[in-house]
Structure formats: C-alpha cells, structure tokens
PDB file of C-alpha atoms in Angstrom:
ATOM      1  CA  UNK A   1      70.824  33.127 -29.897  1.00 50.00           C
ATOM      2  CA  UNK A   2      71.988  30.193 -33.171  1.00 51.00           C
ATOM      3  CA  UNK A   3      72.977  27.995 -30.565  1.00 48.00           C
ATOM      4  CA  UNK A   4      70.001  28.086 -28.995  1.00 50.00           C
ATOM      5  CA  UNK A   5      67.546  27.278 -31.462  1.00 49.00           C
ATOM      6  CA  UNK A   6      70.531  24.472 -32.903  1.00 46.00           C
ATOM      7  CA  UNK A   7      69.690  22.893 -29.347  1.00 50.00           C
ATOM      8  CA  UNK A   8      65.642  23.502 -29.677  1.00 50.00           C
ATOM      9  CA  UNK A   9      65.507  21.465 -32.914  1.00 50.00           C
ATOM     10  CA  UNK A  10      67.647  18.836 -32.229  1.00 46.00           C
ATOM     11  CA  UNK A  11      65.168  18.212 -28.662  1.00 54.00           C
ATOM     12  CA  UNK A  12      62.278  18.652 -31.155  1.00 49.00           C
ATOM     13  CA  UNK A  13      64.039  16.328 -33.439  1.00 49.00           C
ATOM     14  CA  UNK A  14      64.520  13.579 -30.389  1.00 46.00           C
ATOM     15  CA  UNK A  15      61.499  13.839 -28.980  1.00 48.00           C
ATOM     16  CA  UNK A  16      59.834  13.047 -32.672  1.00 47.00           C
ATOM     17  CA  UNK A  17      62.171  10.317 -32.595  1.00 45.00           C
ATOM     18  CA  UNK A  18      61.161   8.845 -29.237  1.00 46.00           C
ATOM     19  CA  UNK A  19      57.768   9.195 -30.276  1.00 46.00           C
ATOM     20  CA  UNK A  20      58.867   7.044 -33.581  1.00 42.00           C
ATOM     21  CA  UNK A  21      60.780   4.056 -31.200  1.00 39.00           C
ATOM     22  CA  UNK A  22      57.847   4.085 -27.561  1.00 39.00           C
ATOM     23  CA  UNK A  23      54.661   4.587 -29.654  1.00 42.00           C
ATOM     24  CA  UNK A  24      55.236   3.026 -33.365  1.00 40.00           C
ATOM     25  CA  UNK A  25      55.109  -0.544 -31.982  1.00 36.00           C
ATOM     26  CA  UNK A  26      51.150  -0.782 -31.935  1.00 38.00           C
ATOM     27  CA  UNK A  27      51.143   0.177 -35.739  1.00 39.00           C
ATOM     28  CA  UNK A  28      53.887  -2.685 -36.477  1.00 34.00           C
ATOM     29  CA  UNK A  29      51.827  -5.190 -35.057  1.00 41.00           C
ATOM     30  CA  UNK A  30      48.486  -3.661 -37.065  1.00 65.00           C
ATOM     31  CA  UNK A  31      50.220  -4.170 -40.194  1.00 71.00           C
ATOM     32  CA  UNK A  32      51.431  -7.964 -39.346  1.00 79.00           C
ATOM     33  CA  UNK A  33      48.220  -8.649 -38.005  1.00 87.00           C
ATOM     34  CA  UNK A  34      46.961 -11.920 -39.527  1.00 93.00           C
ATOM     35  CA  UNK A  35      44.204 -11.894 -41.897  1.00 93.00           C
ATOM     36  CA  UNK A  36      42.552 -15.008 -39.570  1.00 95.00           C
ATOM     37  CA  UNK A  37      42.053 -12.084 -36.872  1.00 95.00           C
ATOM     38  CA  UNK A  38      40.656  -9.339 -38.865  1.00 95.00           C
ATOM     39  CA  UNK A  39      37.986 -11.239 -39.982  1.00 96.00           C
ATOM     40  CA  UNK A  40      37.218 -12.763 -36.762  1.00 96.00           C
ATOM     41  CA  UNK A  41      37.281  -8.878 -35.076  1.00 96.00           C
ATOM     42  CA  UNK A  42      34.431  -8.146 -37.586  1.00 96.00           C
ATOM     43  CA  UNK A  43      32.926 -10.886 -36.966  1.00 96.00           C
ATOM     44  CA  UNK A  44      33.024 -10.821 -33.699  1.00 97.00           C
ATOM     45  CA  UNK A  45      31.805  -7.366 -33.483  1.00 97.00           C
ATOM     46  CA  UNK A  46      28.591  -8.100 -36.172  1.00 96.00           C
ATOM     47  CA  UNK A  47      27.653 -10.396 -33.252  1.00 97.00           C
ATOM     48  CA  UNK A  48      28.143  -7.686 -31.066  1.00 97.00           C
ATOM     49  CA  UNK A  49      26.236  -4.975 -32.747  1.00 97.00           C
ATOM     50  CA  UNK A  50      28.993  -3.373 -33.799  1.00 97.00           C
ATOM     51  CA  UNK A  51      28.371  -1.850 -36.875  1.00 97.00           C
ATOM     52  CA  UNK A  52      30.807   1.171 -37.203  1.00 97.00           C
ATOM     53  CA  UNK A  53      33.672  -1.513 -35.676  1.00 97.00           C
ATOM     54  CA  UNK A  54      32.312  -4.274 -37.962  1.00 97.00           C
ATOM     55  CA  UNK A  55      32.945  -1.885 -40.692  1.00 97.00           C
ATOM     56  CA  UNK A  56      36.254  -0.555 -39.919  1.00 96.00           C
ATOM     57  CA  UNK A  57      37.412  -3.578 -39.597  1.00 96.00           C
ATOM     58  CA  UNK A  58      35.730  -5.300 -42.971  1.00 96.00           C
ATOM     59  CA  UNK A  59      37.812  -2.302 -44.823  1.00 95.00           C
ATOM     60  CA  UNK A  60      40.516  -2.985 -42.772  1.00 95.00           C
ATOM     61  CA  UNK A  61      40.577  -6.853 -43.996  1.00 95.00           C
ATOM     62  CA  UNK A  62      40.049  -5.577 -48.115  1.00 92.00           C
ATOM     63  CA  UNK A  63      42.626  -3.246 -47.917  1.00 93.00           C
ATOM     64  CA  UNK A  64      45.372  -5.581 -45.903  1.00 93.00           C
ATOM     65  CA  UNK A  65      44.598  -8.894 -48.193  1.00 93.00           C
ATOM     66  CA  UNK A  66      42.096  -7.891 -51.154  1.00 90.00           C
ATOM     67  CA  UNK A  67      43.505 -11.845 -52.274  1.00 91.00           C
ATOM     68  CA  UNK A  68      42.521 -13.350 -49.323  1.00 92.00           C
ATOM     69  CA  UNK A  69      40.679 -16.210 -48.211  1.00 93.00           C
ATOM     70  CA  UNK A  70      38.168 -13.890 -46.316  1.00 94.00           C
ATOM     71  CA  UNK A  71      37.906 -11.482 -49.647  1.00 94.00           C
ATOM     72  CA  UNK A  72      34.410 -12.326 -51.344  1.00 95.00           C
ATOM     73  CA  UNK A  73      32.930 -12.828 -47.941  1.00 95.00           C
ATOM     74  CA  UNK A  74      34.270  -9.687 -46.175  1.00 96.00           C
ATOM     75  CA  UNK A  75      32.289  -8.437 -49.173  1.00 96.00           C
ATOM     76  CA  UNK A  76      29.169  -9.753 -48.832  1.00 97.00           C
ATOM     77  CA  UNK A  77      29.027  -9.107 -44.578  1.00 97.00           C
ATOM     78  CA  UNK A  78      30.853  -4.614 -45.642  1.00 97.00           C
ATOM     79  CA  UNK A  79      27.311  -4.386 -47.528  1.00 97.00           C
ATOM     80  CA  UNK A  80      25.386  -6.140 -44.581  1.00 97.00           C
ATOM     81  CA  UNK A  81      27.471  -4.204 -42.021  1.00 97.00           C
ATOM     82  CA  UNK A  82      25.874  -0.200 -44.061  1.00 97.00           C
ATOM     83  CA  UNK A  83      22.977  -1.772 -43.996  1.00 97.00           C
ATOM     84  CA  UNK A  84      22.570  -1.798 -40.223  1.00 96.00           C
ATOM     85  CA  UNK A  85      24.252   1.190 -39.834  1.00 96.00           C
ATOM     86  CA  UNK A  86      22.494   3.106 -41.567  1.00 95.00           C
ATOM     87  CA  UNK A  87      24.515   4.223 -44.630  1.00 96.00           C
ATOM     88  CA  UNK A  88      21.772   3.080 -47.434  1.00 96.00           C
ATOM     89  CA  UNK A  89      24.035   4.392 -50.135  1.00 96.00           C
ATOM     90  CA  UNK A  90      27.185   3.097 -48.828  1.00 97.00           C
ATOM     91  CA  UNK A  91      25.463  -1.084 -49.123  1.00 97.00           C
ATOM     92  CA  UNK A  92      24.466   0.039 -52.470  1.00 97.00           C
ATOM     93  CA  UNK A  93      27.158   0.714 -53.894  1.00 97.00           C
ATOM     94  CA  UNK A  94      29.123  -2.330 -52.280  1.00 97.00           C
ATOM     95  CA  UNK A  95      25.615  -5.167 -53.765  1.00 97.00           C
ATOM     96  CA  UNK A  96      26.715  -2.852 -56.864  1.00 97.00           C
ATOM     97  CA  UNK A  97      30.440  -3.731 -56.820  1.00 96.00           C
ATOM     98  CA  UNK A  98      30.516  -7.671 -55.445  1.00 97.00           C
ATOM     99  CA  UNK A  99      27.366  -8.395 -58.246  1.00 96.00           C
ATOM    100  CA  UNK A 100      29.619  -6.868 -60.750  1.00 96.00           C
ATOM    101  CA  UNK A 101      32.766  -8.868 -59.733  1.00 95.00           C
ATOM    102  CA  UNK A 102      31.222 -11.905 -58.898  1.00 95.00           C
ATOM    103  CA  UNK A 103      28.825 -12.384 -61.014  1.00 94.00           C
ATOM    104  CA  UNK A 104      28.712 -16.054 -60.729  1.00 94.00           C
ATOM    105  CA  UNK A 105      28.891 -15.962 -56.964  1.00 95.00           C
ATOM    106  CA  UNK A 106      26.859 -19.131 -54.884  1.00 95.00           C
ATOM    107  CA  UNK A 107      25.514 -16.571 -52.614  1.00 96.00           C
ATOM    108  CA  UNK A 108      24.607 -13.509 -55.110  1.00 97.00           C
ATOM    109  CA  UNK A 109      20.796 -14.112 -54.568  1.00 97.00           C
ATOM    110  CA  UNK A 110      21.850 -12.976 -50.783  1.00 97.00           C
ATOM    111  CA  UNK A 111      23.808  -9.584 -52.638  1.00 98.00           C
ATOM    112  CA  UNK A 112      20.872  -8.441 -54.845  1.00 98.00           C
ATOM    113  CA  UNK A 113      18.617  -9.841 -51.315  1.00 98.00           C
ATOM    114  CA  UNK A 114      20.770  -6.412 -48.862  1.00 97.00           C
ATOM    115  CA  UNK A 115      20.338  -4.103 -51.667  1.00 97.00           C
ATOM    116  CA  UNK A 116      16.692  -4.302 -52.913  1.00 97.00           C
ATOM    117  CA  UNK A 117      16.313  -4.914 -49.189  1.00 97.00           C
ATOM    118  CA  UNK A 118      18.159  -1.127 -48.008  1.00 97.00           C
ATOM    119  CA  UNK A 119      16.512   0.390 -50.663  1.00 96.00           C
ATOM    120  CA  UNK A 120      12.555  -0.976 -49.494  1.00 96.00           C
ATOM    121  CA  UNK A 121      14.039   1.020 -46.502  1.00 94.00           C
ATOM    122  CA  UNK A 122      14.875   4.030 -47.578  1.00 91.00           C
ATOM    123  CA  UNK A 123      11.742   4.214 -49.350  1.00 84.00           C
ATOM    124  CA  UNK A 124      10.084   3.319 -46.018  1.00 76.00           C
ATOM    125  CA  UNK A 125      11.510   6.251 -44.651  1.00 64.00           C
ATOM    126  CA  UNK A 126      11.083   7.326 -41.219  1.00 46.00           C
ATOM    127  CA  UNK A 127       9.433  10.424 -41.408  1.00 48.00           C
ATOM    128  CA  UNK A 128       6.682   8.061 -42.469  1.00 57.00           C
ATOM    129  CA  UNK A 129       6.346   7.958 -38.689  1.00 51.00           C
ATOM    130  CA  UNK A 130       5.357  11.337 -38.308  1.00 51.00           C
ATOM    131  CA  UNK A 131       4.515  13.207 -40.710  1.00 51.00           C
ATOM    132  CA  UNK A 132       1.226  12.835 -42.699  1.00 52.00           C
ATOM    133  CA  UNK A 133       3.285  12.275 -46.202  1.00 57.00           C
ATOM    134  CA  UNK A 134       0.471  10.983 -48.931  1.00 59.00           C
ATOM    135  CA  UNK A 135       3.325   7.513 -50.355  1.00 60.00           C
ATOM    136  CA  UNK A 136       1.671   8.366 -54.042  1.00 58.00           C
ATOM    137  CA  UNK A 137       2.929  11.545 -53.898  1.00 65.00           C
ATOM    138  CA  UNK A 138       6.641  10.565 -53.040  1.00 70.00           C
ATOM    139  CA  UNK A 139       9.260  10.274 -55.914  1.00 78.00           C
ATOM    140  CA  UNK A 140       9.196   6.054 -55.977  1.00 85.00           C
ATOM    141  CA  UNK A 141      13.181   6.121 -57.451  1.00 89.00           C
ATOM    142  CA  UNK A 142      13.911   3.606 -54.385  1.00 93.00           C
ATOM    143  CA  UNK A 143      10.720   1.689 -54.690  1.00 94.00           C
ATOM    144  CA  UNK A 144      11.643   0.858 -58.466  1.00 95.00           C
ATOM    145  CA  UNK A 145      15.403   0.369 -57.485  1.00 96.00           C
ATOM    146  CA  UNK A 146      14.115  -2.282 -54.952  1.00 97.00           C
ATOM    147  CA  UNK A 147      11.846  -4.095 -56.805  1.00 96.00           C
ATOM    148  CA  UNK A 148      14.505  -4.466 -59.858  1.00 96.00           C
ATOM    149  CA  UNK A 149      16.845  -6.247 -57.282  1.00 97.00           C
ATOM    150  CA  UNK A 150      14.179  -8.765 -56.133  1.00 98.00           C
ATOM    151  CA  UNK A 151      12.752  -9.281 -59.462  1.00 97.00           C
ATOM    152  CA  UNK A 152      16.292  -9.601 -60.945  1.00 97.00           C
ATOM    153  CA  UNK A 153      16.806 -12.536 -57.444  1.00 97.00           C
ATOM    154  CA  UNK A 154      13.448 -14.043 -58.003  1.00 97.00           C
ATOM    155  CA  UNK A 155      14.115 -14.227 -61.847  1.00 97.00           C
ATOM    156  CA  UNK A 156      18.001 -16.174 -61.211  1.00 96.00           C
ATOM    157  CA  UNK A 157      17.217 -17.424 -58.207  1.00 97.00           C
ATOM    158  CA  UNK A 158      13.682 -18.795 -57.689  1.00 97.00           C
ATOM    159  CA  UNK A 159      14.798 -21.111 -54.930  1.00 97.00           C
ATOM    160  CA  UNK A 160      16.693 -18.760 -53.043  1.00 97.00           C
ATOM    161  CA  UNK A 161      15.894 -18.822 -48.718  1.00 98.00           C
ATOM    162  CA  UNK A 162      15.450 -15.011 -49.953  1.00 98.00           C
ATOM    163  CA  UNK A 163      12.752 -15.408 -52.938  1.00 98.00           C
ATOM    164  CA  UNK A 164       9.825 -15.866 -50.510  1.00 97.00           C
ATOM    165  CA  UNK A 165      10.698 -12.449 -48.874  1.00 97.00           C
ATOM    166  CA  UNK A 166      11.466 -10.725 -51.541  1.00 97.00           C
ATOM    167  CA  UNK A 167       8.022 -11.788 -53.416  1.00 96.00           C
ATOM    168  CA  UNK A 168       5.989 -10.645 -50.264  1.00 96.00           C
ATOM    169  CA  UNK A 169       7.786  -7.050 -50.623  1.00 96.00           C
ATOM    170  CA  UNK A 170       7.464  -7.286 -54.340  1.00 96.00           C
ATOM    171  CA  UNK A 171       3.471  -7.235 -53.779  1.00 95.00           C
ATOM    172  CA  UNK A 172       4.227  -3.471 -51.589  1.00 95.00           C
ATOM    173  CA  UNK A 173       5.878  -2.289 -54.319  1.00 96.00           C
ATOM    174  CA  UNK A 174       4.195  -3.060 -57.208  1.00 95.00           C
ATOM    175  CA  UNK A 175       1.668  -0.897 -56.185  1.00 95.00           C
ATOM    176  CA  UNK A 176       3.416   2.070 -54.669  1.00 94.00           C
ATOM    177  CA  UNK A 177       4.571   2.154 -57.990  1.00 96.00           C
ATOM    178  CA  UNK A 178       0.868   1.574 -59.699  1.00 96.00           C
ATOM    179  CA  UNK A 179      -0.621   4.071 -57.478  1.00 95.00           C
ATOM    180  CA  UNK A 180       2.295   6.981 -57.943  1.00 95.00           C
ATOM    181  CA  UNK A 181       1.440   6.339 -61.598  1.00 95.00           C
ATOM    182  CA  UNK A 182      -2.342   6.685 -61.075  1.00 96.00           C
ATOM    183  CA  UNK A 183      -1.478  10.374 -59.121  1.00 95.00           C
ATOM    184  CA  UNK A 184       0.673  11.512 -62.288  1.00 96.00           C
ATOM    185  CA  UNK A 185      -2.076   9.905 -64.468  1.00 96.00           C
ATOM    186  CA  UNK A 186      -4.537  12.405 -62.621  1.00 95.00           C
ATOM    187  CA  UNK A 187      -2.651  15.537 -62.485  1.00 95.00           C
ATOM    188  CA  UNK A 188      -2.123  15.001 -66.418  1.00 96.00           C
ATOM    189  CA  UNK A 189      -5.977  14.642 -66.921  1.00 95.00           C
ATOM    190  CA  UNK A 190      -6.337  17.884 -64.402  1.00 94.00           C
ATOM    191  CA  UNK A 191      -4.151  19.433 -67.146  1.00 95.00           C
ATOM    192  CA  UNK A 192      -6.297  17.759 -69.852  1.00 95.00           C
ATOM    193  CA  UNK A 193      -2.455  16.303 -70.992  1.00 97.00           C
ATOM    194  CA  UNK A 194      -4.923  13.474 -72.736  1.00 97.00           C
ATOM    195  CA  UNK A 195      -2.471  12.065 -74.584  1.00 97.00           C
ATOM    196  CA  UNK A 196       0.642  11.627 -71.349  1.00 97.00           C
ATOM    197  CA  UNK A 197      -2.682  10.522 -69.138  1.00 97.00           C
ATOM    198  CA  UNK A 198      -3.899   7.920 -71.452  1.00 97.00           C
ATOM    199  CA  UNK A 199      -0.069   6.254 -71.162  1.00 97.00           C
ATOM    200  CA  UNK A 200       0.147   6.350 -67.793  1.00 97.00           C
ATOM    201  CA  UNK A 201      -3.292   4.840 -67.727  1.00 97.00           C
ATOM    202  CA  UNK A 202      -2.052   2.046 -70.269  1.00 97.00           C
ATOM    203  CA  UNK A 203       1.777   1.928 -68.659  1.00 97.00           C
ATOM    204  CA  UNK A 204      -0.334   0.525 -65.196  1.00 97.00           C
ATOM    205  CA  UNK A 205      -1.914  -2.336 -66.741  1.00 96.00           C
ATOM    206  CA  UNK A 206       0.310  -3.461 -68.095  1.00 96.00           C
ATOM    207  CA  UNK A 207       2.598  -4.051 -65.690  1.00 94.00           C
ATOM    208  CA  UNK A 208       1.080  -3.680 -62.952  1.00 94.00           C
ATOM    209  CA  UNK A 209      -1.817  -5.643 -63.252  1.00 90.00           C
ATOM    210  CA  UNK A 210      -2.099  -7.312 -60.075  1.00 89.00           C
ATOM    211  CA  UNK A 211      -2.906  -3.854 -58.768  1.00 94.00           C
ATOM    212  CA  UNK A 212      -6.424  -2.833 -57.029  1.00 94.00           C
ATOM    213  CA  UNK A 213      -5.242   0.316 -59.089  1.00 95.00           C
ATOM    214  CA  UNK A 214      -5.690  -1.066 -63.102  1.00 96.00           C
ATOM    215  CA  UNK A 215      -9.444  -0.223 -62.749  1.00 95.00           C
ATOM    216  CA  UNK A 216      -9.239   3.237 -62.369  1.00 95.00           C
ATOM    217  CA  UNK A 217      -5.647   3.309 -64.806  1.00 96.00           C
ATOM    218  CA  UNK A 218      -8.121   1.840 -67.261  1.00 96.00           C
ATOM    219  CA  UNK A 219     -10.888   3.934 -66.923  1.00 95.00           C
ATOM    220  CA  UNK A 220      -8.065   7.203 -67.146  1.00 96.00           C
ATOM    221  CA  UNK A 221      -7.418   5.444 -71.082  1.00 96.00           C
ATOM    222  CA  UNK A 222     -10.875   5.494 -71.656  1.00 95.00           C
ATOM    223  CA  UNK A 223     -11.056   9.416 -70.706  1.00 95.00           C
ATOM    224  CA  UNK A 224      -7.635  10.074 -72.192  1.00 96.00           C
ATOM    225  CA  UNK A 225      -8.672   8.031 -75.428  1.00 97.00           C
ATOM    226  CA  UNK A 226     -12.182   9.520 -75.758  1.00 96.00           C
ATOM    227  CA  UNK A 227     -10.765  13.308 -75.084  1.00 96.00           C
ATOM    228  CA  UNK A 228      -7.821  13.055 -78.413  1.00 96.00           C
ATOM    229  CA  UNK A 229     -10.664  11.037 -80.077  1.00 96.00           C
ATOM    230  CA  UNK A 230      -9.286   8.292 -80.570  1.00 96.00           C
ATOM    231  CA  UNK A 231     -13.095   5.914 -80.544  1.00 95.00           C
ATOM    232  CA  UNK A 232     -11.223   2.713 -81.226  1.00 96.00           C
ATOM    233  CA  UNK A 233      -8.590   2.775 -78.455  1.00 96.00           C
ATOM    234  CA  UNK A 234     -11.364   4.425 -75.950  1.00 96.00           C
ATOM    235  CA  UNK A 235     -14.005   1.383 -77.033  1.00 95.00           C
ATOM    236  CA  UNK A 236     -10.627  -1.370 -76.589  1.00 96.00           C
ATOM    237  CA  UNK A 237     -10.060   0.222 -72.741  1.00 95.00           C
ATOM    238  CA  UNK A 238     -13.566  -0.125 -72.012  1.00 94.00           C
ATOM    239  CA  UNK A 239     -13.888  -3.418 -73.516  1.00 94.00           C
ATOM    240  CA  UNK A 240     -11.535  -4.771 -70.159  1.00 94.00           C
ATOM    241  CA  UNK A 241     -12.882  -2.152 -68.116  1.00 94.00           C
ATOM    242  CA  UNK A 242     -16.650  -4.029 -68.275  1.00 92.00           C
ATOM    243  CA  UNK A 243     -15.075  -7.327 -68.800  1.00 93.00           C
ATOM    244  CA  UNK A 244     -13.090  -7.179 -65.308  1.00 92.00           C
ATOM    245  CA  UNK A 245     -14.360  -4.394 -63.335  1.00 90.00           C
ATOM    246  CA  UNK A 246     -18.178  -4.154 -64.062  1.00 88.00           C
ATOM    247  CA  UNK A 247     -19.521  -0.858 -62.682  1.00 79.00           C
ATOM    248  CA  UNK A 248     -16.582   1.441 -62.763  1.00 79.00           C
ATOM    249  CA  UNK A 249     -17.573   2.847 -66.027  1.00 60.00           C
ATOM    250  CA  UNK A 250     -19.947   5.701 -63.442  1.00 46.00           C
ATOM    251  CA  UNK A 251     -16.318   6.821 -62.318  1.00 50.00           C
ATOM    252  CA  UNK A 252     -15.502   7.624 -66.358  1.00 51.00           C
ATOM    253  CA  UNK A 253     -19.454   9.675 -66.427  1.00 53.00           C
ATOM    254  CA  UNK A 254     -18.427  11.679 -63.054  1.00 54.00           C
ATOM    255  CA  UNK A 255     -14.969  12.611 -64.502  1.00 53.00           C
ATOM    256  CA  UNK A 256     -16.239  13.530 -67.700  1.00 51.00           C
ATOM    257  CA  UNK A 257     -19.107  15.841 -65.700  1.00 51.00           C
ATOM    258  CA  UNK A 258     -16.081  17.479 -64.071  1.00 48.00           C
ATOM    259  CA  UNK A 259     -14.373  18.023 -66.615  1.00 47.00           C
ATOM    260  CA  UNK A 260     -16.834  20.168 -68.609  1.00 43.00           C
TER     261      UNK A 260
END
C-alpha cells in the first residue's frame, strides 16, 4: 500500500512538472512582452471597439511598465475604454486618478471632458427611454458631478477643443439642476416650510440665472418671505420679478389662495 501511494504521488509530481515545462512558456513570453507591443495591442483593440480587451491590455501595460513611455497615455486611454465599455464608476475613478497625478498634463482637458461625459450619461439613464420618470424628481448627483467637471474644463481651458460641447451640455445640466431645486421648493411649499422653500428659490436665482425656472424661483421667494413676515425681502424679490417677468405675479396669488 505504501509503495502504491508513493508511486501515485510521484506520478502527480511528474505530471505537474510536465505541465510547467510545456505549458508555462506562454506565461514567460508574456512577462517579456515589450511595452510597445502591449500598447499597440491595446490601441488595436480600441480601434476595433473591443473595449474589454483594450482594458485588459491597458491594465497590463500599467502594471508592467508603470513608469514607461506610454504610461500616461495608457491612463488616458483607460478612462476612454472604461467609458465606452459602460463602466462609469471605473471611468470616473480613473479620471480622478489621472487628474490628481498629472495636474499639469497637456491633455488634462480630455480627462475632465471624459469624466464629465461619463457622469452626464449616467444622469441620462437608459430607463428614461422606457419609463415615464419625471426628471426633476431624480437625484441630481451625477448631473452635478458632470456640471462641475465641464465647468472646471471651461474655466481652465477656455480654448480647448472640448469646450464648445461642454458648454452645450452645461446648458442642459443647468436646467436639470434648476428643475430639481424647484421640485424640492414646491415640496417645502406644500409642507409650509417657508424658510426652506425660500432658500431653494434663492439658490436657483443665484446659481441658475439663465434658466426658465427663475421666475418661479422668485415667486417662491416672495411667497416664502411673505409667510415668514419678512416684508422687505418679499418686496425685493417681487420687484425683481415684476421688472424681469411681468405678469408672473398671478401665479403667486394662485399659490396663496391654494394654501388658505
């Protein structure tokens, strides 16, 4: 019995060693793969829209050659690959890492743009196409992240090739964020939480002046300050409303009537 067991153990050892001898050559070759080769394979995968393979190659490149000649470019390409592969959180994390490590990189605007675009697409969920979801009721976290990225890009790189598209997306995002603030303000009005409602209205007026939600924001301020017995603040908001949006006062009267 002992001899049989010993023979079995020796057989297993020989088989294992044989696998290492004949099957391990490819792994050794991979360890010796030049940086240029891995980078070229990653770019070829990107051009073929094979984003999972591109991600694999770019991660390998960064692991093998963290200080190589393609290291920084590979980090940028990895953000793009994550973005195109629908890995939003990984794309934003990779963008944040690149921005932190290379604050003066000549392609920093591209990293900011990809981060903003990823968050923008996250906010415009696929469910919008199939479900009747009121946009103003959705959490604006991704919209705010996207807006901040685009805003940073435009302020730091006003002549960037990505600035015009970022500017257009910011117009949409401002409306989206203003709608959410008004949605919350209406909620506070229904609960007669006047200070909270007025503060939300004031936030819209101060931060989203170009949006069509400003007159309603002003009307909420007038209503809130009136109910709080702050006549001077209510009069100031009413004056701005009358000067810029004449006729909108009827909505305030209707709101007061409904609350009585």
